[in-house]
PDB file of C-alpha atoms and ligand atoms in Angstrom:
ATOM      1  CA  UNK A   1       5.294 -28.531  -2.233  1.00  0.00           C
ATOM      2  CA  UNK A   2       4.990 -25.514   0.642  1.00  0.00           C
ATOM      3  CA  UNK A   3       5.474 -22.102  -0.344  1.00  0.00           C
ATOM      4  CA  UNK A   4       8.343 -19.698   0.650  1.00  0.00           C
ATOM      5  CA  UNK A   5       6.796 -17.246   3.042  1.00  0.00           C
ATOM      6  CA  UNK A   6       7.992 -13.702   1.680  1.00  0.00           C
ATOM      7  CA  UNK A   7       7.759 -11.927   5.172  1.00  0.00           C
ATOM      8  CA  UNK A   8       7.245  -8.238   5.012  1.00  0.00           C
ATOM      9  CA  UNK A   9       8.636  -7.559   8.423  1.00  0.00           C
ATOM     10  CA  UNK A  10      12.609  -7.723   7.681  1.00  0.00           C
ATOM     11  CA  UNK A  11      12.073  -5.908   4.424  1.00  0.00           C
ATOM     12  CA  UNK A  12       9.977  -3.047   5.955  1.00  0.00           C
ATOM     13  CA  UNK A  13      12.403  -2.849   8.820  1.00  0.00           C
ATOM     14  CA  UNK A  14      15.583  -2.427   6.551  1.00  0.00           C
ATOM     15  CA  UNK A  15      13.624   0.149   4.409  1.00  0.00           C
ATOM     16  CA  UNK A  16      12.883   2.109   7.729  1.00  0.00           C
ATOM     17  CA  UNK A  17      16.272   1.792   8.846  1.00  0.00           C
ATOM     18  CA  UNK A  18      17.717   3.337   5.333  1.00  0.00           C
ATOM     19  CA  UNK A  19      14.982   6.066   5.689  1.00  0.00           C
ATOM     20  CA  UNK A  20      16.070   6.852   9.498  1.00  0.00           C
ATOM     21  CA  UNK A  21      19.671   7.252   8.134  1.00  0.00           C
ATOM     22  CA  UNK A  22      18.957   9.447   5.452  1.00  0.00           C
ATOM     23  CA  UNK A  23      16.959  11.695   7.658  1.00  0.00           C
ATOM     24  CA  UNK A  24      19.502  11.970   9.950  1.00  0.00           C
ATOM     25  CA  UNK A  25      22.030  12.744   7.169  1.00  0.00           C
ATOM     26  CA  UNK A  26      19.716  15.500   6.021  1.00  0.00           C
ATOM     27  CA  UNK A  27      19.625  17.165   9.523  1.00  0.00           C
ATOM     28  CA  UNK A  28      23.151  16.913   9.749  1.00  0.00           C
ATOM     29  CA  UNK A  29      24.026  18.408   6.326  1.00  0.00           C
ATOM     30  CA  UNK A  30      21.177  20.632   5.660  1.00  0.00           C
ATOM     31  CA  UNK A  31      19.415  21.334   8.969  1.00  0.00           C
ATOM     32  CA  UNK A  32      16.077  20.267   8.562  1.00  0.00           C
ATOM     33  CA  UNK A  33      13.636  17.485   9.372  1.00  0.00           C
ATOM     34  CA  UNK A  34      10.970  16.382   6.677  1.00  0.00           C
ATOM     35  CA  UNK A  35       7.550  17.145   7.645  1.00  0.00           C
ATOM     36  CA  UNK A  36       4.323  15.023   7.009  1.00  0.00           C
ATOM     37  CA  UNK A  37       0.735  16.181   7.291  1.00  0.00           C
ATOM     38  CA  UNK A  38      -2.082  13.425   7.234  1.00  0.00           C
ATOM     39  CA  UNK A  39      -5.666  14.615   6.812  1.00  0.00           C
ATOM     40  CA  UNK A  40      -8.526  12.418   8.224  1.00  0.00           C
ATOM     41  CA  UNK A  41     -12.314  13.307   7.900  1.00  0.00           C
ATOM     42  CA  UNK A  42     -14.711  11.337   9.669  1.00  0.00           C
ATOM     43  CA  UNK A  43     -14.607   8.124  11.845  1.00  0.00           C
ATOM     44  CA  UNK A  44     -13.713   5.208   9.500  1.00  0.00           C
ATOM     45  CA  UNK A  45     -12.295   2.802  11.851  1.00  0.00           C
ATOM     46  CA  UNK A  46      -9.815   1.180   9.700  1.00  0.00           C
ATOM     47  CA  UNK A  47      -8.510   4.638   8.620  1.00  0.00           C
ATOM     48  CA  UNK A  48      -8.032   5.510  11.994  1.00  0.00           C
ATOM     49  CA  UNK A  49      -5.718   2.382  12.631  1.00  0.00           C
ATOM     50  CA  UNK A  50      -3.789   3.344   9.203  1.00  0.00           C
ATOM     51  CA  UNK A  51      -3.420   6.833  10.048  1.00  0.00           C
ATOM     52  CA  UNK A  52      -1.973   6.138  13.625  1.00  0.00           C
ATOM     53  CA  UNK A  53       0.446   3.774  12.124  1.00  0.00           C
ATOM     54  CA  UNK A  54       1.623   6.341   9.771  1.00  0.00           C
ATOM     55  CA  UNK A  55       1.913   9.265  12.298  1.00  0.00           C
ATOM     56  CA  UNK A  56       3.668   6.927  14.888  1.00  0.00           C
ATOM     57  CA  UNK A  57       6.172   5.535  12.463  1.00  0.00           C
ATOM     58  CA  UNK A  58       7.002   8.917  11.253  1.00  0.00           C
ATOM     59  CA  UNK A  59       7.906   9.839  14.841  1.00  0.00           C
ATOM     60  CA  UNK A  60       9.829   6.817  15.002  1.00  0.00           C
ATOM     61  CA  UNK A  61      12.184   7.944  11.930  1.00  0.00           C
ATOM     62  CA  UNK A  62      12.581  11.592  12.804  1.00  0.00           C
ATOM     63  CA  UNK A  63       9.892  13.077  10.465  1.00  0.00           C
ATOM     64  CA  UNK A  64       7.829  15.822  11.948  1.00  0.00           C
ATOM     65  CA  UNK A  65       4.322  14.584  11.578  1.00  0.00           C
ATOM     66  CA  UNK A  66       0.983  16.198  11.998  1.00  0.00           C
ATOM     67  CA  UNK A  67      -2.360  14.606  12.064  1.00  0.00           C
ATOM     68  CA  UNK A  68      -5.405  16.874  11.148  1.00  0.00           C
ATOM     69  CA  UNK A  69      -8.690  15.172  11.955  1.00  0.00           C
ATOM     70  CA  UNK A  70     -11.751  17.041  10.922  1.00  0.00           C
ATOM     71  CA  UNK A  71     -15.463  16.095  11.844  1.00  0.00           C
ATOM     72  CA  UNK A  72     -17.467  13.786   9.196  1.00  0.00           C
ATOM     73  CA  UNK A  73     -19.411  16.816   8.441  1.00  0.00           C
ATOM     74  CA  UNK A  74     -16.941  19.126   7.335  1.00  0.00           C
ATOM     75  CA  UNK A  75     -17.539  20.494   4.007  1.00  0.00           C
ATOM     76  CA  UNK A  76     -15.718  20.003   0.662  1.00  0.00           C
ATOM     77  CA  UNK A  77     -14.831  23.757   0.584  1.00  0.00           C
ATOM     78  CA  UNK A  78     -13.005  23.451   4.104  1.00  0.00           C
ATOM     79  CA  UNK A  79     -11.105  20.360   3.067  1.00  0.00           C
ATOM     80  CA  UNK A  80     -10.038  21.944  -0.147  1.00  0.00           C
ATOM     81  CA  UNK A  81      -8.991  25.287   1.980  1.00  0.00           C
ATOM     82  CA  UNK A  82      -7.067  22.960   4.460  1.00  0.00           C
ATOM     83  CA  UNK A  83      -5.163  21.448   1.478  1.00  0.00           C
ATOM     84  CA  UNK A  84      -4.488  24.786  -0.093  1.00  0.00           C
ATOM     85  CA  UNK A  85      -3.041  25.970   3.206  1.00  0.00           C
ATOM     86  CA  UNK A  86      -0.777  22.965   3.541  1.00  0.00           C
ATOM     87  CA  UNK A  87       0.647  23.271   0.110  1.00  0.00           C
ATOM     88  CA  UNK A  88       1.857  26.943   0.897  1.00  0.00           C
ATOM     89  CA  UNK A  89       3.399  25.711   4.080  1.00  0.00           C
ATOM     90  CA  UNK A  90       7.436  25.597   3.608  1.00  0.00           C
ATOM     91  CA  UNK A  91       7.544  23.286   6.527  1.00  0.00           C
ATOM     92  CA  UNK A  92       5.144  20.395   4.862  1.00  0.00           C
ATOM     93  CA  UNK A  93       7.008  18.157   2.564  1.00  0.00           C
ATOM     94  CA  UNK A  94       4.171  15.474   2.310  1.00  0.00           C
ATOM     95  CA  UNK A  95       0.424  15.893   2.257  1.00  0.00           C
ATOM     96  CA  UNK A  96      -1.573  12.752   2.660  1.00  0.00           C
ATOM     97  CA  UNK A  97      -5.227  12.740   2.495  1.00  0.00           C
ATOM     98  CA  UNK A  98      -6.824   9.410   3.898  1.00  0.00           C
ATOM     99  CA  UNK A  99      -9.346   7.716   1.836  1.00  0.00           C
ATOM    100  CA  UNK A 100     -11.863   7.011   1.741  1.00  0.00           C
ATOM    101  CA  UNK A 101     -13.508  10.380   2.441  1.00  0.00           C
ATOM    102  CA  UNK A 102     -17.257  10.940   3.211  1.00  0.00           C
ATOM    103  CA  UNK A 103     -19.506  10.793   0.206  1.00  0.00           C
ATOM    104  CA  UNK A 104     -20.446  14.203   0.146  1.00  0.00           C
ATOM    105  CA  UNK A 105     -16.653  15.304  -0.565  1.00  0.00           C
ATOM    106  CA  UNK A 106     -15.274  14.856  -3.934  1.00  0.00           C
ATOM    107  CA  UNK A 107     -12.326  12.827  -3.461  1.00  0.00           C
ATOM    108  CA  UNK A 108     -10.870  13.479  -7.015  1.00  0.00           C
ATOM    109  CA  UNK A 109     -11.137  17.090  -6.718  1.00  0.00           C
ATOM    110  CA  UNK A 110      -9.344  16.959  -3.236  1.00  0.00           C
ATOM    111  CA  UNK A 111      -6.612  14.667  -4.690  1.00  0.00           C
ATOM    112  CA  UNK A 112      -6.019  17.074  -7.661  1.00  0.00           C
ATOM    113  CA  UNK A 113      -5.607  20.024  -5.187  1.00  0.00           C
ATOM    114  CA  UNK A 114      -2.644  18.554  -3.568  1.00  0.00           C
ATOM    115  CA  UNK A 115       0.666  20.154  -4.849  1.00  0.00           C
ATOM    116  CA  UNK A 116       2.050  17.320  -7.029  1.00  0.00           C
ATOM    117  CA  UNK A 117       5.497  18.002  -5.239  1.00  0.00           C
ATOM    118  CA  UNK A 118       4.003  17.112  -1.976  1.00  0.00           C
ATOM    119  CA  UNK A 119       1.628  14.154  -3.117  1.00  0.00           C
ATOM    120  CA  UNK A 120       3.473  11.493  -1.067  1.00  0.00           C
ATOM    121  CA  UNK A 121       0.490   9.066  -2.078  1.00  0.00           C
ATOM    122  CA  UNK A 122       1.138   9.521  -5.701  1.00  0.00           C
ATOM    123  CA  UNK A 123      -2.309   9.924  -6.515  1.00  0.00           C
ATOM    124  CA  UNK A 124      -2.462  13.181  -8.274  1.00  0.00           C
ATOM    125  CA  UNK A 125      -2.946  12.853 -11.999  1.00  0.00           C
ATOM    126  CA  UNK A 126       0.526  14.552 -12.739  1.00  0.00           C
ATOM    127  CA  UNK A 127       2.184  11.810 -10.604  1.00  0.00           C
ATOM    128  CA  UNK A 128      -0.004   9.213 -12.284  1.00  0.00           C
ATOM    129  CA  UNK A 129       0.777  10.494 -15.702  1.00  0.00           C
ATOM    130  CA  UNK A 130       4.708  10.597 -14.960  1.00  0.00           C
ATOM    131  CA  UNK A 131       4.402   6.984 -13.620  1.00  0.00           C
ATOM    132  CA  UNK A 132       2.782   5.836 -16.759  1.00  0.00           C
ATOM    133  CA  UNK A 133       5.203   7.663 -18.910  1.00  0.00           C
ATOM    134  CA  UNK A 134       8.169   5.921 -16.700  1.00  0.00           C
ATOM    135  CA  UNK A 135       9.523   9.049 -15.447  1.00  0.00           C
ATOM    136  CA  UNK A 136      10.524   9.711 -11.900  1.00  0.00           C
ATOM    137  CA  UNK A 137       7.624  10.456  -9.659  1.00  0.00           C
ATOM    138  CA  UNK A 138       5.984   9.916  -6.247  1.00  0.00           C
ATOM    139  CA  UNK A 139       4.919   6.366  -6.656  1.00  0.00           C
ATOM    140  CA  UNK A 140       1.671   4.785  -4.890  1.00  0.00           C
ATOM    141  CA  UNK A 141       2.887   3.347  -1.596  1.00  0.00           C
ATOM    142  CA  UNK A 142       1.214  -0.119  -1.666  1.00  0.00           C
ATOM    143  CA  UNK A 143       2.414  -1.045  -5.115  1.00  0.00           C
ATOM    144  CA  UNK A 144       5.876   0.428  -4.511  1.00  0.00           C
ATOM    145  CA  UNK A 145       6.144  -1.806  -1.628  1.00  0.00           C
ATOM    146  CA  UNK A 146       5.342  -4.867  -3.666  1.00  0.00           C
ATOM    147  CA  UNK A 147       8.279  -4.191  -5.890  1.00  0.00           C
ATOM    148  CA  UNK A 148      10.694  -3.937  -3.077  1.00  0.00           C
ATOM    149  CA  UNK A 149       9.501  -7.425  -1.701  1.00  0.00           C
ATOM    150  CA  UNK A 150      10.030  -8.805  -5.046  1.00  0.00           C
ATOM    151  CA  UNK A 151      13.594  -7.150  -5.639  1.00  0.00           C
ATOM    152  CA  UNK A 152      14.691  -7.672  -1.925  1.00  0.00           C
ATOM    153  CA  UNK A 153      13.615 -11.345  -2.341  1.00  0.00           C
ATOM    154  CA  UNK A 154      15.648 -11.759  -5.483  1.00  0.00           C
ATOM    155  CA  UNK A 155      12.697 -12.529  -7.355  1.00  0.00           C
ATOM    156  CA  UNK A 156      13.260 -11.776 -11.223  1.00  0.00           C
ATOM    157  CA  UNK A 157      10.566  -9.502 -12.820  1.00  0.00           C
ATOM    158  CA  UNK A 158      11.902  -8.775 -16.117  1.00  0.00           C
ATOM    159  CA  UNK A 159      10.681 -11.050 -18.946  1.00  0.00           C
ATOM    160  CA  UNK A 160       8.175 -12.638 -16.603  1.00  0.00           C
ATOM    161  CA  UNK A 161       4.514 -12.753 -16.981  1.00  0.00           C
ATOM    162  CA  UNK A 162       2.787 -10.552 -13.984  1.00  0.00           C
ATOM    163  CA  UNK A 163      -0.826 -10.743 -13.794  1.00  0.00           C
ATOM    164  CA  UNK A 164      -2.641  -8.040 -11.512  1.00  0.00           C
ATOM    165  CA  UNK A 165      -6.207  -8.692 -10.356  1.00  0.00           C
ATOM    166  CA  UNK A 166      -7.966  -5.599  -9.441  1.00  0.00           C
ATOM    167  CA  UNK A 167      -7.901  -2.271 -11.309  1.00  0.00           C
ATOM    168  CA  UNK A 168      -8.094   0.281  -8.633  1.00  0.00           C
ATOM    169  CA  UNK A 169      -6.373   3.408  -8.583  1.00  0.00           C
ATOM    170  CA  UNK A 170      -4.664   2.993  -5.527  1.00  0.00           C
ATOM    171  CA  UNK A 171      -3.230  -0.474  -6.237  1.00  0.00           C
ATOM    172  CA  UNK A 172      -4.174  -2.218  -9.527  1.00  0.00           C
ATOM    173  CA  UNK A 173      -3.239   0.302 -12.086  1.00  0.00           C
ATOM    174  CA  UNK A 174      -0.238   1.830 -10.546  1.00  0.00           C
ATOM    175  CA  UNK A 175       0.744  -1.902  -9.908  1.00  0.00           C
ATOM    176  CA  UNK A 176       0.654  -2.759 -13.555  1.00  0.00           C
ATOM    177  CA  UNK A 177       2.559   0.294 -14.290  1.00  0.00           C
ATOM    178  CA  UNK A 178       5.420  -0.360 -11.923  1.00  0.00           C
ATOM    179  CA  UNK A 179       5.642  -4.023 -13.054  1.00  0.00           C
ATOM    180  CA  UNK A 180       5.643  -2.901 -16.699  1.00  0.00           C
ATOM    181  CA  UNK A 181       8.578  -0.340 -15.939  1.00  0.00           C
ATOM    182  CA  UNK A 182      10.442  -3.326 -14.418  1.00  0.00           C
ATOM    183  CA  UNK A 183      10.126  -5.177 -17.761  1.00  0.00           C
ATOM    184  CA  UNK A 184       7.530  -7.549 -16.902  1.00  0.00           C
ATOM    185  CA  UNK A 185       4.723  -8.694 -19.358  1.00  0.00           C
ATOM    186  CA  UNK A 186       1.586  -7.324 -17.674  1.00  0.00           C
ATOM    187  CA  UNK A 187      -2.076  -8.625 -17.654  1.00  0.00           C
ATOM    188  CA  UNK A 188      -4.874  -6.737 -15.462  1.00  0.00           C
ATOM    189  CA  UNK A 189      -7.715  -8.714 -14.663  1.00  0.00           C
ATOM    190  CA  UNK A 190     -11.022  -7.519 -12.987  1.00  0.00           C
ATOM    191  CA  UNK A 191     -14.452  -8.539 -12.306  1.00  0.00           C
ATOM    192  CA  UNK A 192     -15.525  -8.770 -16.015  1.00  0.00           C
ATOM    193  CA  UNK A 193     -12.564 -11.103 -17.109  1.00  0.00           C
ATOM    194  CA  UNK A 194     -13.894 -14.081 -18.671  1.00  0.00           C
ATOM    195  CA  UNK A 195     -12.789 -17.268 -17.435  1.00  0.00           C
ATOM    196  CA  UNK A 196     -10.447 -15.744 -14.618  1.00  0.00           C
ATOM    197  CA  UNK A 197      -8.430 -18.818 -13.559  1.00  0.00           C
ATOM    198  CA  UNK A 198      -7.265 -19.573 -17.058  1.00  0.00           C
ATOM    199  CA  UNK A 199      -5.617 -16.093 -17.179  1.00  0.00           C
ATOM    200  CA  UNK A 200      -4.365 -16.159 -13.452  1.00  0.00           C
ATOM    201  CA  UNK A 201      -2.725 -19.683 -14.332  1.00  0.00           C
ATOM    202  CA  UNK A 202      -0.416 -18.239 -16.567  1.00  0.00           C
ATOM    203  CA  UNK A 203       1.011 -15.617 -14.134  1.00  0.00           C
ATOM    204  CA  UNK A 204       4.681 -16.159 -12.714  1.00  0.00           C
ATOM    205  CA  UNK A 205       3.777 -13.368 -10.683  1.00  0.00           C
ATOM    206  CA  UNK A 206       0.272 -12.962  -9.379  1.00  0.00           C
ATOM    207  CA  UNK A 207      -0.697  -9.871  -7.525  1.00  0.00           C
ATOM    208  CA  UNK A 208      -4.250 -10.052  -5.802  1.00  0.00           C
ATOM    209  CA  UNK A 209      -5.693  -6.544  -5.111  1.00  0.00           C
ATOM    210  CA  UNK A 210      -9.591  -7.211  -5.345  1.00  0.00           C
ATOM    211  CA  UNK A 211     -10.852  -6.720  -1.845  1.00  0.00           C
ATOM    212  CA  UNK A 212     -12.578 -10.164  -1.319  1.00  0.00           C
ATOM    213  CA  UNK A 213     -11.297 -12.536   1.461  1.00  0.00           C
ATOM    214  CA  UNK A 214      -9.791 -15.555   0.141  1.00  0.00           C
ATOM    215  CA  UNK A 215     -10.817 -14.795  -3.562  1.00  0.00           C
ATOM    216  CA  UNK A 216      -7.875 -16.490  -4.983  1.00  0.00           C
ATOM    217  CA  UNK A 217      -7.973 -20.178  -4.741  1.00  0.00           C
ATOM    218  CA  UNK A 218      -5.447 -23.036  -5.676  1.00  0.00           C
ATOM    219  CA  UNK A 219      -7.041 -23.223  -9.220  1.00  0.00           C
ATOM    220  CA  UNK A 220      -6.195 -19.576 -10.118  1.00  0.00           C
ATOM    221  CA  UNK A 221      -2.404 -20.306  -9.216  1.00  0.00           C
ATOM    222  CA  UNK A 222      -0.022 -22.108 -11.525  1.00  0.00           C
ATOM    223  CA  UNK A 223       2.345 -24.352  -9.449  1.00  0.00           C
ATOM    224  CA  UNK A 224       5.613 -22.715  -8.343  1.00  0.00           C
ATOM    225  CA  UNK A 225       4.175 -19.061  -8.837  1.00  0.00           C
ATOM    226  CA  UNK A 226       4.966 -16.119  -6.857  1.00  0.00           C
ATOM    227  CA  UNK A 227       1.792 -14.875  -5.242  1.00  0.00           C
ATOM    228  CA  UNK A 228       1.545 -11.490  -3.917  1.00  0.00           C
ATOM    229  CA  UNK A 229      -1.466 -10.905  -1.581  1.00  0.00           C
ATOM    230  CA  UNK A 230      -2.437  -7.019  -1.285  1.00  0.00           C
ATOM    231  CA  UNK A 231      -5.904  -7.792   0.447  1.00  0.00           C
ATOM    232  CA  UNK A 232      -6.753  -6.802   4.173  1.00  0.00           C
ATOM    233  CA  UNK A 233     -10.359  -8.042   5.003  1.00  0.00           C
ATOM    234  CA  UNK A 234     -12.343  -9.238   8.259  1.00  0.00           C
ATOM    235  CA  UNK A 235     -13.511 -12.629   8.723  1.00  0.00           C
ATOM    236  CA  UNK A 236     -15.641 -13.417  11.445  1.00  0.00           C
ATOM    237  CA  UNK A 237     -17.318 -16.718  10.005  1.00  0.00           C
ATOM    238  CA  UNK A 238     -15.729 -19.759  11.617  1.00  0.00           C
ATOM    239  CA  UNK A 239     -16.816 -22.354   8.758  1.00  0.00           C
ATOM    240  CA  UNK A 240     -15.357 -19.937   6.339  1.00  0.00           C
ATOM    241  CA  UNK A 241     -12.142 -19.660   8.464  1.00  0.00           C
ATOM    242  CA  UNK A 242     -11.875 -23.238   8.412  1.00  0.00           C
ATOM    243  CA  UNK A 243     -11.859 -23.243   4.604  1.00  0.00           C
ATOM    244  CA  UNK A 244      -8.901 -20.555   4.775  1.00  0.00           C
ATOM    245  CA  UNK A 245      -6.364 -21.846   7.171  1.00  0.00           C
ATOM    246  CA  UNK A 246      -4.378 -24.892   7.640  1.00  0.00           C
ATOM    247  CA  UNK A 247      -4.666 -27.245  10.828  1.00  0.00           C
ATOM    248  CA  UNK A 248      -1.433 -25.261  12.454  1.00  0.00           C
ATOM    249  CA  UNK A 249      -2.680 -21.863  11.748  1.00  0.00           C
ATOM    250  CA  UNK A 250      -6.393 -22.443  12.232  1.00  0.00           C
ATOM    251  CA  UNK A 251      -6.843 -22.530  16.466  1.00  0.00           C
ATOM    252  CA  UNK A 252      -5.185 -18.967  16.646  1.00  0.00           C
ATOM    253  CA  UNK A 253      -7.512 -17.681  13.929  1.00  0.00           C
ATOM    254  CA  UNK A 254     -10.576 -18.955  15.645  1.00  0.00           C
ATOM    255  CA  UNK A 255      -9.243 -17.715  18.994  1.00  0.00           C
ATOM    256  CA  UNK A 256      -8.542 -14.255  17.161  1.00  0.00           C
ATOM    257  CA  UNK A 257     -12.601 -14.565  16.236  1.00  0.00           C
ATOM    258  CA  UNK A 258     -13.651 -15.144  19.668  1.00  0.00           C
ATOM    259  CA  UNK A 259     -11.599 -12.332  21.269  1.00  0.00           C
ATOM    260  CA  UNK A 260     -12.012  -9.507  18.772  1.00  0.00           C
ATOM    261  CA  UNK A 261     -14.716 -10.766  16.601  1.00  0.00           C
ATOM    262  CA  UNK A 262     -12.726 -11.280  13.547  1.00  0.00           C
ATOM    263  CA  UNK A 263      -9.464 -12.505  11.842  1.00  0.00           C
ATOM    264  CA  UNK A 264      -7.567 -10.673   9.243  1.00  0.00           C
ATOM    265  CA  UNK A 265      -7.295 -12.362   5.830  1.00  0.00           C
ATOM    266  CA  UNK A 266      -6.124 -11.505   2.395  1.00  0.00           C
ATOM    267  CA  UNK A 267      -7.437 -11.896  -0.974  1.00  0.00           C
ATOM    268  CA  UNK A 268      -5.929 -15.147  -1.403  1.00  0.00           C
ATOM    269  CA  UNK A 269      -6.892 -18.367   0.405  1.00  0.00           C
ATOM    270  CA  UNK A 270      -3.650 -18.932   2.295  1.00  0.00           C
ATOM    271  CA  UNK A 271      -4.165 -22.662   2.675  1.00  0.00           C
ATOM    272  CA  UNK A 272      -4.267 -23.404  -1.036  1.00  0.00           C
ATOM    273  CA  UNK A 273      -1.696 -20.970  -1.853  1.00  0.00           C
ATOM    274  CA  UNK A 274       0.819 -22.463   0.308  1.00  0.00           C
ATOM    275  CA  UNK A 275       0.311 -25.582  -1.401  1.00  0.00           C
ATOM    276  CA  UNK A 276       0.377 -24.579  -4.877  1.00  0.00           C
ATOM    277  CA  UNK A 277       2.580 -21.260  -5.034  1.00  0.00           C
ATOM    278  CA  UNK A 278       6.153 -21.167  -5.057  1.00  0.00           C
ATOM    279  CA  UNK A 279       6.050 -18.107  -2.749  1.00  0.00           C
ATOM    280  CA  UNK A 280       3.656 -16.231  -1.126  1.00  0.00           C
ATOM    281  CA  UNK A 281       3.230 -13.057   1.207  1.00  0.00           C
ATOM    282  CA  UNK A 282       1.295 -13.723   4.285  1.00  0.00           C
ATOM    283  CA  UNK A 283      -1.809 -11.525   5.653  1.00  0.00           C
ATOM    284  CA  UNK A 284      -0.966 -10.064   8.098  1.00  0.00           C
ATOM    285  CA  UNK A 285       2.745  -9.732   8.021  1.00  0.00           C
ATOM    286  CA  UNK A 286       3.128  -9.239   4.260  1.00  0.00           C
ATOM    287  CA  UNK A 287       2.421  -6.290   1.955  1.00  0.00           C
ATOM    288  CA  UNK A 288       0.495  -4.147   4.619  1.00  0.00           C
ATOM    289  CA  UNK A 289       3.763  -3.541   6.525  1.00  0.00           C
ATOM    290  CA  UNK A 290       5.425  -2.100   3.367  1.00  0.00           C
ATOM    291  CA  UNK A 291       2.919   0.555   2.794  1.00  0.00           C
ATOM    292  CA  UNK A 292       4.033   2.581   5.725  1.00  0.00           C
ATOM    293  CA  UNK A 293       7.679   2.028   5.136  1.00  0.00           C
ATOM    294  CA  UNK A 294       7.245   3.458   1.406  1.00  0.00           C
ATOM    295  CA  UNK A 295       5.143   6.371   2.428  1.00  0.00           C
ATOM    296  CA  UNK A 296       8.046   7.426   4.866  1.00  0.00           C
ATOM    297  CA  UNK A 297      10.410   6.937   1.971  1.00  0.00           C
ATOM    298  CA  UNK A 298       8.387   9.053  -0.438  1.00  0.00           C
ATOM    299  CA  UNK A 299       8.110  11.774   2.421  1.00  0.00           C
ATOM    300  CA  UNK A 300      12.096  12.197   2.533  1.00  0.00           C
ATOM    301  CA  UNK A 301      12.003  11.802  -1.444  1.00  0.00           C
ATOM    302  CA  UNK A 302       9.691  14.617  -1.843  1.00  0.00           C
ATOM    303  CA  UNK A 303      11.381  16.758   0.828  1.00  0.00           C
ATOM    304  CA  UNK A 304      14.756  16.102  -1.232  1.00  0.00           C
ATOM    305  CA  UNK A 305      13.106  16.979  -4.532  1.00  0.00           C
ATOM    306  CA  UNK A 306      11.416  19.842  -3.611  1.00  0.00           C
ATOM    307  CA  UNK A 307      14.483  21.176  -1.765  1.00  0.00           C
ATOM    308  CA  UNK A 308      16.627  20.341  -4.912  1.00  0.00           C
ATOM    309  CA  UNK A 309      18.984  18.154  -2.657  1.00  0.00           C
TER     310      UNK A 309
HETATM  311  N1  GUN B   1      -6.852   4.464   2.040  1.00  0.00           N
HETATM  312  C1  GUN B   1      -6.266   3.049   1.850  1.00  0.00           C
HETATM  313  N2  GUN B   1      -5.395   3.127   1.530  1.00  0.00           N
HETATM  314  C2  GUN B   1      -4.532   4.382   1.386  1.00  0.00           C
HETATM  315  C3  GUN B   1      -3.426   4.769   0.707  1.00  0.00           C
HETATM  316  O1  GUN B   1      -2.530   4.184   0.629  1.00  0.00           O
HETATM  317  N3  GUN B   1      -3.542   5.970   0.930  1.00  0.00           N
HETATM  318  C4  GUN B   1      -4.511   6.892   1.197  1.00  0.00           C
HETATM  319  N4  GUN B   1      -4.602   8.287   1.335  1.00  0.00           N
HETATM  320  N5  GUN B   1      -5.612   6.392   1.646  1.00  0.00           N
HETATM  321  C5  GUN B   1      -5.797   4.882   1.656  1.00  0.00           C
END
């Protein structure tokens, strides 16, 4: 069997189209455009790419976006003061502080300082608590995007066994809470789980959010399961690439390694998932595209909630 590919591209485009229409309506009927400010500290190369994409997509959809880029040696208090200023600005509907922050900055304290009503990442403890209570809140973008992929691909969640591998605050934990809200039976696995394959093989829906290239193999996947790959990793070893990609895919992956030094790989071995899964999200072109689309949606939702629309 060859898995059905769940492309994130069309789904992300439909969501962005809906958000663009809503922004146009808000401008016509209420006379404002939502505002998003992204704060980035230091020179993490992946963060630069992600933030660039968030700002560019905002402009495309009609969100007024601002990028505050601070030196790596900016102090904790300076970042805190910037967040407080953004909290008080009426033209700012969404505040996003890109992670990771340099280690001298206490990231939990920064995230807690963001006004929960402007917390478009959904990382503030108030929004985390609301999500866990099943109350309407701003929800972390990547797990929210996974739910959109499942729903818009007509994959049933209610009553299914969903297994999430990874327990991060950004993906694993909120993913489990959202699947539970959709009435799945949810198991969370992590690095200390005993006999991981025997647990993941029970999954109707398997979400991999571990941060290790190609970690989930055929032996982890039940025949016909839906496999959602949240990982984004760089692979530059050609022998390892040969284990990950099918004969069709391998030449262009090897060419990418030659040309730019790496190819993008998720947390799932794509060759083995394609043979075993019923459906599978590719990397690139899967969940990653949804993260930005959901951030745009959260920004509009935050603007409407704060302005009581
Ligand atoms: N770093 C990696 N993913 C994310 C995200 O979703 N939000 C923020 N703020 N930083 C990240």
